[in-house]
Amino acid sequence: MTGVIITGALSGLFFGLAAFPAGAAGDLPGPDLVLTNSASRDHIDLTGAWTYSIDPYRDGLKSFHGNGPGLGHRRYETTDVEAVTRENPTARYEYDMRREKIVTLPGSWINHAPELRHYDGLMWYAREFDAAPEGDERAFLRFGAANYTAHVWFNGEFVGRHDGGFTPFAFEVTDLLEDGENLLVVGVDAQRTDQTVPPPVTDWETYGGLTRPIRLVYTSETFIDEARTWLGRDGRIMAELALDGPGAAGQAVSVTIESLGLTLDGRTDRNGMWQGSIAAPDTLSLWSPDNPTLYDVTFAAGDDTLPERIGFRTIEVRGTDILLNGEPIYLRGISMHEEELGSDPGRIMTEPAIRALLSEIKDGLNGNFVRLAHYPHSELTTRLADEMGLLVWSEIPVYWLIDWNNDDTLAEARMMLAENMMRDMNRASIIIWSVANETPVGDARNSFLRKLIADVRQRDDTRLVSAALLTESTTDNGTMRSWIDDPLADDLDILAVNTYNGWYGGPDLDGVDDIVWEARHEKPMIFSEFGAGALAGFADEEARRKFSESFQADYYRATLAMSENIPFLKGMSPWILKDFRSPRRQHPVYQQGWNRKGLISETGQRKQAFHVLSDFYREMQTAGTTQD
Ligand code: GCU
């Protein structure tokens, strides 16, 4: 079962319906609440000390006969176990969240304690906090992400469940909020099943837990749930709002961009929604990696105002070109997992941690593009990409072997896609929504992915759609030919391929740059992945074995040389910026549980290949082959 239990009328269905087609909502799924830019609202930040309790057999959810959890296991109850057992010595409780171990959240439980290193079961977290609600304001619990399934109780009441490890969700708790002490208990289950997205087997660490900020957000009785503004390809600034609350219908609204001297205003319709547009002023400075101009925008409706920082740009394809603000661009990128630098990461993505990674791309590699793999990364990452000037590929983890025939899996993927898009609709940096990675061609898969692609197009026609595809190849007379033979290619704007010639197969390195890539579609292609493993510090200049820095550097030189022979190749995001944890990588000398295809080690040590790519991008930049 996916999604959440909450109030709120039609919001969530409206947002981003591609450029105002009336009534296109149809069966477009979406969360009931978006809470655009919730961090800017009045809130209690619940970052900090939480107690936790492991529950491998899920006794807190079900009894061993499959009924409701026994009295002694209900970790979500507000019972003060110590006080009760003091009162009644025969009382029996097999938990006490108040006297449990304490950890700092957000962050995965992977390094709460050594024994949790590979734990992917149910974990209970509890947090008490004081609140002083005022007047008729409303209150919402908003989670940045919980990997994978979250069961949430507030002051002993069940408020909802959310499935999906990488997107935000919210529950209204206005009627449950106490003036004084409150208790929030969350059961987070990291277990992956054939139904989940991603499925059980991936090439990255699970990082179970409450991995992103948790807030109690206050709003006025009627508030702006969704707000968006962007530059249309017709040169008009578009805007839309969706209100939530009793006063949503017929409400006066406005969007102001003071520094442009620009205000759009109007009145919401009976569903609390409004759309408007205005010609863009000549003074508008277009957002680009070289000129990441962001404007302060204020959305207003009744007594509610919502600030945002937004860049205006257009992105489109024409033939085999990718056009940013109407000019051809080459995506000088790299792929990245959501894992901070360090030898014992916990997916604790603070601003400094994210800046450290993004500046390695922008300043270290001379890059202008990052593929955030294979799932939606933190909202902070996409906001920093806006600010620092990095174009972004945003992806949902429809990865490898998904249960294509399972309607619940499709519903989960569609909801994840909607939550991701609606969280980041205002991010100028995001130019590509990706719906899949390395999925085997087949009827069930094709229709599953076409449903996702249709959802993207219905919700947002201002960005490009892609997926990381596999390639076909053949070798005749010693020359290898590669091409894309995927029916999905017809449905995508950009054809992205993962290619590992010289590492997972294909010719040896000295044959890689002779590979001929055949264009079978009049569309731009990018390399969404290529890469080779190397243990930092193991140079092996003589033998140049796989897993050595010298081999990795040779591999990059050969693959980059090959890339220069492909006229319709308009970008790349090699695999990968940093060595990352993967349970599939267990070579005792070279890997020790890390995928070593990073250009920097887990602690940030640059490998030889880092400089090969950095030089290649600098030459491209200085040659001005494309605008930035
Ligand atoms: C695949 C996959 C990645 C994986 C990489 C690798 O292409 O998309 O998730 O980590 O290859 O094998 O290193």
XYZ file of C-alpha atoms and ligand atoms in Angstrom:
641
model
C 0.000 0.000 0.000
C 1.534 3.342 -0.898
C 1.197 6.945 0.196
C -0.314 8.623 3.219
C -3.516 9.240 5.169
C -4.283 12.950 5.477
C -6.786 15.750 4.744
C -6.524 18.287 1.959
C -8.857 18.591 -1.049
C -7.523 18.525 -4.603
C -4.008 19.796 -3.886
C -1.265 17.613 -5.260
C -3.155 16.776 -8.393
C -2.948 20.279 -9.824
C 0.700 21.074 -9.543
C 2.668 21.278 -12.730
C -0.031 20.043 -15.042
C 1.987 20.807 -18.149
C 1.355 24.496 -18.882
C -2.285 24.677 -17.823
C -4.181 22.123 -19.909
C -7.569 22.140 -18.144
C -8.712 18.913 -16.544
C -5.570 16.969 -17.411
C -5.275 15.633 -13.853
C -6.966 12.385 -14.945
C -5.395 9.542 -12.973
C -2.186 11.464 -12.269
C -1.253 10.299 -8.765
C 0.249 12.743 -6.291
C 0.685 13.244 -2.563
C -2.110 15.064 -0.727
C 0.363 17.565 0.650
C 3.437 19.180 -0.873
C 4.333 21.978 1.573
C 6.561 23.735 -0.973
C 9.728 25.137 0.650
C 8.573 23.975 4.096
C 11.942 24.962 5.600
C 11.004 28.619 5.047
C 7.868 28.251 7.162
C 7.575 28.687 10.936
C 8.594 25.288 12.305
C 10.118 23.230 15.091
C 13.239 21.494 13.784
C 13.260 17.985 15.249
C 16.898 17.391 14.325
C 18.839 16.202 17.354
C 18.488 13.594 20.075
C 16.115 10.691 19.476
C 15.930 7.355 21.251
C 15.882 4.182 19.189
C 14.912 0.556 19.613
C 15.478 -2.302 17.193
C 12.489 -4.577 16.313
C 13.720 -7.316 13.939
C 10.501 -9.411 14.214
C 8.242 -6.348 13.924
C 6.514 -7.137 17.240
C 5.612 -3.462 17.522
C 3.445 -3.811 14.394
C 2.040 -7.318 14.664
C 1.846 -10.030 17.312
C 3.474 -13.395 16.567
C -0.001 -14.637 15.558
C -0.311 -11.794 13.106
C -2.816 -9.822 15.159
C -2.315 -6.350 16.603
C 0.877 -5.844 18.624
C 0.758 -7.004 22.235
C 0.546 -4.432 25.055
C 4.177 -5.074 25.945
C 5.374 -4.144 22.458
C 3.554 -0.949 21.515
C 6.507 1.370 21.376
C 4.342 4.178 20.003
C 2.207 4.540 23.106
C 2.656 7.547 25.356
C 2.866 5.288 28.389
C 5.622 6.236 30.855
C 6.718 2.652 31.301
C 8.930 3.264 34.328
C 6.223 5.207 36.159
C 3.557 2.597 35.331
C 5.711 -0.312 36.450
C 6.576 1.605 39.621
C 2.809 2.017 40.221
C 1.953 -1.532 39.250
C 4.841 -3.959 39.855
C 3.069 -6.715 37.891
C 2.824 -4.606 34.770
C 5.008 -6.061 31.942
C 6.526 -3.963 29.156
C 9.220 -5.273 26.805
C 10.311 -1.820 25.696
C 10.815 1.622 27.179
C 11.531 4.237 24.524
C 12.242 6.849 27.230
C 15.206 4.913 28.641
C 16.566 3.701 25.284
C 19.903 4.537 23.641
C 20.134 8.074 22.194
C 21.311 9.054 18.721
C 21.390 12.238 16.667
C 19.036 12.329 13.705
C 18.751 12.704 10.746
C 21.123 10.039 9.534
C 21.007 6.320 8.811
C 21.220 3.787 11.653
C 24.138 2.171 9.760
C 26.584 3.733 12.193
C 24.427 4.051 15.300
C 26.202 0.893 16.509
C 28.539 -1.703 14.898
C 25.886 -4.446 15.052
C 23.567 -2.313 12.877
C 26.036 -2.184 9.963
C 23.974 -4.502 7.736
C 20.608 -4.221 9.520
C 17.640 -3.668 7.194
C 14.658 -4.440 9.406
C 12.301 -2.333 11.549
C 13.667 0.354 13.863
C 11.639 2.512 16.259
C 12.596 6.145 16.899
C 11.028 8.359 19.556
C 11.280 12.051 20.208
C 9.559 14.183 22.838
C 9.299 17.925 22.230
C 7.420 20.927 23.560
C 5.100 22.948 21.404
C 2.999 26.058 21.951
C 0.445 26.139 19.137
C -1.278 29.510 18.616
C -4.785 30.413 17.481
C -6.110 28.684 14.389
C -2.763 27.778 12.902
C -2.360 24.273 11.494
C 0.489 21.884 12.215
C 2.127 19.277 9.989
C 4.815 16.678 10.569
C 7.074 16.861 7.529
C 9.750 14.247 6.826
C 12.479 14.829 4.223
C 12.791 11.063 3.734
C 12.541 7.762 5.625
C 14.176 4.677 4.113
C 12.030 2.693 3.251
C 8.622 2.460 4.970
C 7.629 4.835 7.788
C 4.826 4.139 10.295
C 4.132 7.333 12.237
C 2.405 7.865 15.591
C 1.872 11.194 17.266
C 0.892 11.386 20.923
C -0.098 7.720 20.718
C -2.313 8.177 17.629
C -1.480 6.543 14.286
C -1.246 9.368 11.713
C 0.026 7.592 8.657
C 2.360 5.387 6.659
C 4.679 6.242 3.775
C 6.500 3.943 1.370
C 9.567 5.060 -0.560
C 12.991 5.893 0.843
C 13.976 9.119 -0.892
C 11.062 11.567 -1.114
C 9.278 13.845 1.360
C 5.914 13.244 3.020
C 3.773 15.051 5.536
C 0.926 14.401 7.977
C -1.420 16.964 9.494
C -1.442 16.810 13.327
C -3.305 20.033 14.147
C -5.945 18.205 16.229
C -3.375 16.042 18.019
C -0.829 18.727 18.907
C -0.573 19.406 22.641
C 0.274 22.795 24.134
C 3.279 21.456 26.030
C 4.870 18.022 25.745
C 4.349 15.925 22.604
C 5.593 12.471 21.638
C 6.525 11.515 18.067
C 7.284 7.836 17.383
C 8.298 6.537 13.955
C 8.792 2.904 12.985
C 11.123 2.810 9.966
C 11.387 -0.453 8.040
C 14.265 -0.655 5.542
C 13.317 -4.041 4.198
C 13.193 -4.210 0.403
C 10.891 -6.687 -1.280
C 10.101 -7.608 -4.875
C 7.418 -4.954 -4.645
C 9.636 -2.088 -3.545
C 11.371 0.549 -5.700
C 14.293 -0.217 -5.774
C 14.108 -4.022 -5.519
C 16.259 -5.982 -3.013
C 19.414 -6.228 -5.159
C 21.169 -2.967 -6.028
C 24.773 -1.834 -6.115
C 24.586 0.571 -3.198
C 24.227 0.501 0.572
C 20.692 0.546 1.975
C 21.175 3.306 4.587
C 17.962 2.578 6.504
C 16.469 5.195 8.775
C 15.287 8.810 9.031
C 17.867 10.203 6.700
C 16.655 13.780 6.164
C 15.275 16.662 8.293
C 12.105 16.189 10.352
C 10.050 19.282 11.152
C 6.804 20.270 12.774
C 5.622 22.919 10.350
C 3.075 25.601 11.211
C 0.807 27.229 8.642
C -2.186 29.519 8.727
C -5.612 27.914 8.424
C -5.568 28.433 4.654
C -2.091 28.302 3.237
C -0.101 27.971 0.001
C 0.596 24.273 -0.317
C 2.102 24.389 -3.802
C 3.766 27.317 -5.495
C 5.717 27.377 -8.686
C 7.060 29.869 -11.237
C 9.187 29.276 -14.296
C 10.133 30.646 -17.707
C 8.038 29.209 -20.540
C 9.647 28.393 -23.885
C 7.459 31.191 -25.276
C 9.388 33.734 -23.191
C 6.587 34.268 -20.665
C 7.012 33.914 -16.916
C 4.417 31.408 -15.733
C 3.178 30.894 -12.207
C 0.738 28.708 -10.373
C -0.504 28.272 -6.821
C -2.609 25.718 -5.009
C -4.067 26.625 -1.627
C -5.114 24.262 1.126
C -7.766 25.198 3.693
C -11.309 26.477 4.174
C -10.487 29.814 2.498
C -8.838 28.354 -0.587
C -11.575 29.169 -3.109
C -11.852 32.671 -4.564
C -8.778 33.880 -2.663
C -6.728 36.849 -3.898
C -3.186 35.729 -4.696
C -0.011 37.247 -6.074
C 3.521 36.398 -7.141
C 6.124 39.137 -6.742
C 9.680 39.322 -8.066
C 10.748 42.602 -6.561
C 14.152 42.913 -8.232
C 12.408 42.672 -11.614
C 9.644 45.054 -10.525
C 7.204 42.341 -11.448
C 3.941 41.201 -9.895
C 1.385 38.726 -11.179
C -1.907 38.568 -9.357
C -5.353 37.008 -9.563
C -7.918 34.969 -7.667
C -8.071 31.247 -7.060
C -10.803 29.114 -8.625
C -13.302 27.014 -6.687
C -10.624 24.406 -6.112
C -8.196 26.903 -4.592
C -5.986 27.004 -7.651
C -4.614 29.803 -9.751
C -2.394 30.111 -12.789
C -1.057 33.231 -14.433
C 1.644 34.459 -16.772
C 3.361 37.652 -17.853
C 5.899 38.612 -20.495
C 9.443 38.245 -19.184
C 11.164 41.639 -18.818
C 14.294 42.300 -20.914
C 16.199 42.712 -17.685
C 15.671 39.044 -16.806
C 19.054 37.333 -16.306
C 18.780 33.729 -17.436
C 20.080 30.994 -15.118
C 22.959 28.884 -16.393
C 25.935 27.066 -14.786
C 28.135 30.060 -15.565
C 25.518 32.545 -14.424
C 23.422 30.874 -11.713
C 21.214 33.904 -11.089
C 18.471 33.263 -8.547
C 15.589 35.651 -7.873
C 13.766 36.166 -4.583
C 10.130 35.362 -5.323
C 7.255 35.925 -2.903
C 4.021 33.976 -3.270
C 1.092 35.456 -1.323
C -2.478 34.361 -0.609
C -4.596 35.965 2.114
C -2.453 36.162 5.262
C -0.037 33.520 3.994
C 3.252 34.309 2.219
C 5.855 31.891 0.933
C 9.365 32.948 -0.164
C 11.406 31.075 -2.773
C 14.665 31.520 -4.621
C 14.245 30.673 -8.270
C 16.280 30.755 -11.461
C 14.666 31.216 -14.873
C 15.968 29.239 -17.859
C 14.642 27.080 -20.677
C 15.873 23.605 -21.660
C 14.891 21.669 -24.770
C 16.227 19.371 -27.476
C 16.427 20.113 -31.188
C 17.662 17.300 -33.378
C 20.720 15.941 -31.635
C 21.329 19.180 -29.706
C 20.462 19.966 -26.102
C 19.598 23.670 -25.865
C 19.937 25.665 -22.659
C 18.335 29.090 -23.061
C 18.198 28.364 -26.789
C 21.950 27.636 -27.112
C 23.579 24.190 -27.610
C 25.217 22.839 -24.464
C 27.490 19.880 -23.683
C 26.837 18.236 -20.310
C 30.257 17.940 -18.626
C 29.146 15.744 -15.791
C 29.741 13.016 -13.280
C 27.432 10.674 -11.379
C 27.089 10.827 -7.607
C 25.497 8.753 -4.833
C 24.060 10.381 -1.699
C 26.917 9.588 0.665
C 29.146 12.069 2.450
C 32.938 11.975 2.403
C 34.553 9.863 5.132
C 35.501 6.259 5.950
C 32.267 5.630 7.904
C 29.458 7.597 6.185
C 25.894 7.549 7.556
C 24.087 9.424 4.775
C 24.291 12.545 6.946
C 24.008 15.136 4.195
C 24.705 18.425 5.878
C 25.220 21.572 3.813
C 29.035 21.469 4.175
C 29.055 17.768 3.213
C 27.049 18.426 0.051
C 29.042 21.551 -0.864
C 32.260 19.553 -0.568
C 31.016 17.050 -3.165
C 29.418 19.559 -5.549
C 32.457 21.838 -5.566
C 34.664 18.851 -6.449
C 32.478 18.595 -9.570
C 32.239 22.307 -10.373
C 35.743 23.489 -9.454
C 37.696 20.236 -9.370
C 36.400 18.559 -12.526
C 35.355 21.759 -14.376
C 31.941 20.179 -14.661
C 28.555 21.750 -15.299
C 26.346 18.674 -14.740
C 25.673 16.020 -12.088
C 23.638 12.820 -12.292
C 22.087 12.300 -8.851
C 21.974 8.471 -8.848
C 19.841 6.390 -8.559
C 17.203 8.030 -6.397
C 16.074 11.564 -5.409
C 18.803 13.168 -3.327
C 18.238 15.675 -0.565
C 16.360 18.881 -1.360
C 19.411 20.712 -0.057
C 21.497 19.167 -2.840
C 19.226 20.430 -5.612
C 18.984 23.867 -3.983
C 22.793 24.045 -3.756
C 23.042 22.968 -7.400
C 20.806 25.956 -8.221
C 23.083 28.237 -6.235
C 26.426 26.822 -7.380
C 25.433 26.455 -11.037
C 25.279 22.716 -11.780
C 22.752 21.140 -14.125
C 21.008 18.102 -12.590
C 19.722 14.727 -13.728
C 17.075 13.656 -11.138
C 16.127 9.976 -11.002
C 13.783 7.574 -9.252
C 15.162 4.108 -8.339
C 13.392 2.026 -10.972
C 16.562 -0.029 -11.127
C 17.554 -3.394 -12.624
C 14.899 -6.043 -11.791
C 11.629 -4.376 -10.865
C 8.386 -6.378 -10.517
C 6.943 -4.940 -13.754
C 3.640 -6.804 -13.537
C 2.871 -5.689 -9.993
C 0.307 -2.861 -9.846
C 1.407 -1.911 -6.340
C 4.995 -1.531 -7.536
C 3.827 0.710 -10.375
C 1.724 2.783 -7.955
C 4.752 3.105 -5.657
C 6.972 4.242 -8.530
C 4.379 6.737 -9.773
C 3.956 8.230 -6.302
C 7.718 8.473 -5.839
C 8.004 10.231 -9.185
C 5.226 12.668 -8.270
C 6.733 13.414 -4.833
C 10.159 13.993 -6.380
C 8.883 16.270 -9.125
C 6.651 18.290 -6.834
C 9.381 18.817 -4.256
C 11.779 20.175 -6.880
C 9.558 21.830 -9.503
C 11.181 25.209 -8.771
C 14.774 24.015 -9.198
C 16.311 25.627 -12.294
C 19.246 23.211 -12.002
C 17.074 20.164 -12.750
C 16.872 19.682 -16.525
C 16.199 15.931 -16.769
C 13.707 13.648 -15.013
C 14.881 10.051 -15.321
C 12.469 7.155 -14.898
C 14.771 4.105 -14.901
C 18.282 2.614 -14.871
C 19.497 -0.478 -16.760
C 16.150 -2.217 -17.020
C 15.770 -5.210 -19.366
C 13.598 -4.591 -22.455
C 10.249 -6.392 -22.323
C 6.531 -5.679 -22.807
C 5.701 -5.347 -19.103
C 8.747 -3.149 -18.542
C 8.001 -0.994 -21.572
C 4.424 -0.275 -20.510
C 5.473 0.291 -16.879
C 8.060 2.871 -17.948
C 5.759 4.452 -20.533
C 3.287 5.120 -17.709
C 6.002 6.944 -15.793
C 7.076 8.897 -18.868
C 3.462 9.935 -19.472
C 3.208 11.105 -15.851
C 6.344 13.238 -16.302
C 5.043 14.810 -19.514
C 1.613 15.466 -18.006
C 3.113 17.133 -14.956
C 6.020 19.037 -16.495
C 6.586 19.884 -20.163
C 9.399 22.325 -19.345
C 12.068 19.654 -18.718
C 13.464 16.631 -20.542
C 12.708 12.960 -19.927
C 15.297 10.219 -20.014
C 16.318 6.803 -18.702
C 19.697 5.035 -18.501
C 19.519 2.397 -21.216
C 21.641 -0.569 -22.195
C 23.201 -0.893 -25.631
C 23.484 -3.536 -28.339
C 26.764 -4.151 -30.094
C 28.427 -6.398 -32.616
C 31.987 -6.791 -33.806
C 32.802 -7.336 -37.447
C 36.256 -7.308 -38.989
C 37.624 -6.336 -35.596
C 35.518 -3.168 -35.346
C 32.932 -3.024 -32.625
C 29.655 -1.231 -33.438
C 27.302 -0.084 -30.702
C 23.796 1.269 -30.900
C 20.650 1.694 -28.861
C 18.023 -0.914 -29.646
C 15.434 -0.079 -26.996
C 11.780 0.610 -27.954
C 11.699 3.169 -25.150
C 14.092 5.373 -27.108
C 11.140 6.687 -29.113
C 9.510 7.979 -25.925
C 12.536 9.790 -24.500
C 13.999 13.245 -25.179
C 17.588 12.324 -24.399
C 19.027 8.853 -24.968
C 21.293 7.943 -22.079
C 23.447 4.848 -22.140
C 25.535 3.060 -19.565
C 28.601 1.653 -21.322
C 31.509 -0.160 -19.718
C 33.648 -1.209 -22.688
C 37.080 -2.170 -21.416
C 35.832 -2.891 -17.899
C 32.834 -5.263 -17.982
C 33.493 -6.453 -21.506
C 34.078 -5.279 -25.032
C 37.559 -4.768 -26.471
C 40.679 -4.112 -24.455
C 41.440 -0.460 -23.844
C 43.465 -0.043 -27.014
C 40.348 -0.958 -29.011
C 37.867 1.233 -27.143
C 38.415 4.470 -29.052
C 37.788 2.585 -32.320
C 34.268 1.615 -31.296
C 31.735 2.991 -33.775
C 28.514 4.346 -32.305
C 25.580 4.271 -34.709
C 22.849 6.863 -34.454
C 19.438 5.201 -34.852
C 17.462 8.166 -33.529
C 17.654 11.855 -34.392
C 18.129 12.608 -30.674
C 20.980 13.704 -28.407
C 22.785 10.893 -26.623
C 24.716 11.092 -23.352
C 26.852 8.539 -21.523
C 24.966 8.259 -18.227
C 27.665 5.867 -17.009
C 31.113 4.548 -17.835
C 33.846 3.801 -15.374
C 36.530 1.519 -13.981
C 37.512 0.595 -10.429
C 40.746 1.763 -8.804
C 42.031 1.559 -5.248
C 43.413 5.000 -4.360
C 47.160 4.807 -3.921
C 47.557 1.566 -5.889
C 49.239 3.037 -8.986
C 50.750 -0.178 -10.452
C 52.480 1.822 -13.221
C 54.259 -1.326 -14.536
C 51.505 -3.940 -14.747
C 48.613 -1.419 -14.993
C 46.189 -4.075 -13.652
C 42.458 -3.524 -13.235
C 41.754 -1.797 -9.870
C 44.941 0.243 -10.261
C 44.946 4.004 -10.692
C 46.996 3.672 -13.864
C 44.429 1.319 -15.445
C 41.569 3.633 -14.485
C 43.393 6.598 -16.013
C 44.063 4.628 -19.221
C 40.413 3.604 -19.287
C 39.300 7.251 -19.080
C 41.716 8.338 -21.791
C 40.434 5.612 -24.121
C 36.744 6.225 -23.412
C 37.073 10.011 -23.744
C 38.893 9.531 -27.056
C 36.002 7.299 -28.182
C 33.509 9.974 -27.100
C 35.113 12.560 -29.370
C 34.199 10.418 -32.398
C 30.468 10.535 -31.655
C 28.903 13.673 -33.151
C 25.508 13.102 -31.481
C 27.038 12.620 -28.024
C 26.099 15.742 -26.055
C 27.238 14.923 -22.597
C 28.366 12.422 -20.026
C 28.154 11.571 -16.324
C 30.879 8.975 -15.738
C 30.450 6.482 -12.940
C 31.271 7.949 -10.433
C 32.591 10.922 -8.376
C 33.398 9.094 -5.125
C 34.006 5.474 -4.069
C 30.778 4.398 -2.381
C 29.626 1.583 -0.149
C 28.197 -1.472 -1.876
C 27.543 -4.872 -0.299
C 28.243 -6.407 -3.750
C 31.924 -5.393 -3.727
C 33.911 -7.703 -1.469
C 37.412 -8.099 -2.975
C 39.527 -8.183 0.222
C 42.334 -6.017 -1.178
C 40.767 -3.669 -3.694
C 37.183 -3.235 -2.450
C 36.333 -4.195 1.177
C 32.637 -3.365 0.638
C 33.253 -0.281 -1.531
C 32.590 0.229 -5.227
C 35.929 1.699 -6.240
C 34.892 3.396 -9.484
C 35.151 6.768 -7.807
C 37.490 9.407 -9.211
C 38.088 10.281 -5.574
C 38.368 7.807 -2.722
C 35.807 7.682 0.105
C 37.946 10.181 2.005
C 38.369 12.507 -0.977
C 41.783 11.463 -2.305
C 41.895 12.318 -6.021
C 42.954 9.442 -8.284
C 44.926 9.850 -11.540
C 41.744 9.565 -13.634
C 40.280 12.560 -11.795
C 42.851 14.733 -13.515
C 42.287 13.039 -16.890
C 38.610 14.024 -16.810
C 39.259 17.433 -15.258
C 41.730 18.305 -18.053
C 39.326 17.014 -20.715
C 36.514 19.214 -19.402
C 38.779 22.252 -19.052
C 39.888 21.936 -22.669
C 36.275 21.637 -23.728
C 35.348 24.671 -21.642
C 38.204 26.839 -22.923
C 37.605 25.664 -26.490
C 34.095 27.046 -25.912
C 32.754 24.059 -27.853
C 29.450 24.899 -26.239
C 28.086 27.672 -24.021
C 28.007 27.083 -20.251
C 25.734 -0.137 -13.223
C 24.758 0.520 -12.296
C 25.422 1.159 -11.116
C 26.591 0.311 -10.666
C 27.600 0.325 -11.786
C 28.800 -0.518 -11.462
O 25.742 0.412 -14.390
O 23.887 1.422 -12.880
O 24.478 1.296 -10.097
O 27.139 0.784 -9.491
O 27.043 -0.220 -12.948
O 28.788 -1.665 -11.877
O 29.715 -0.033 -10.811
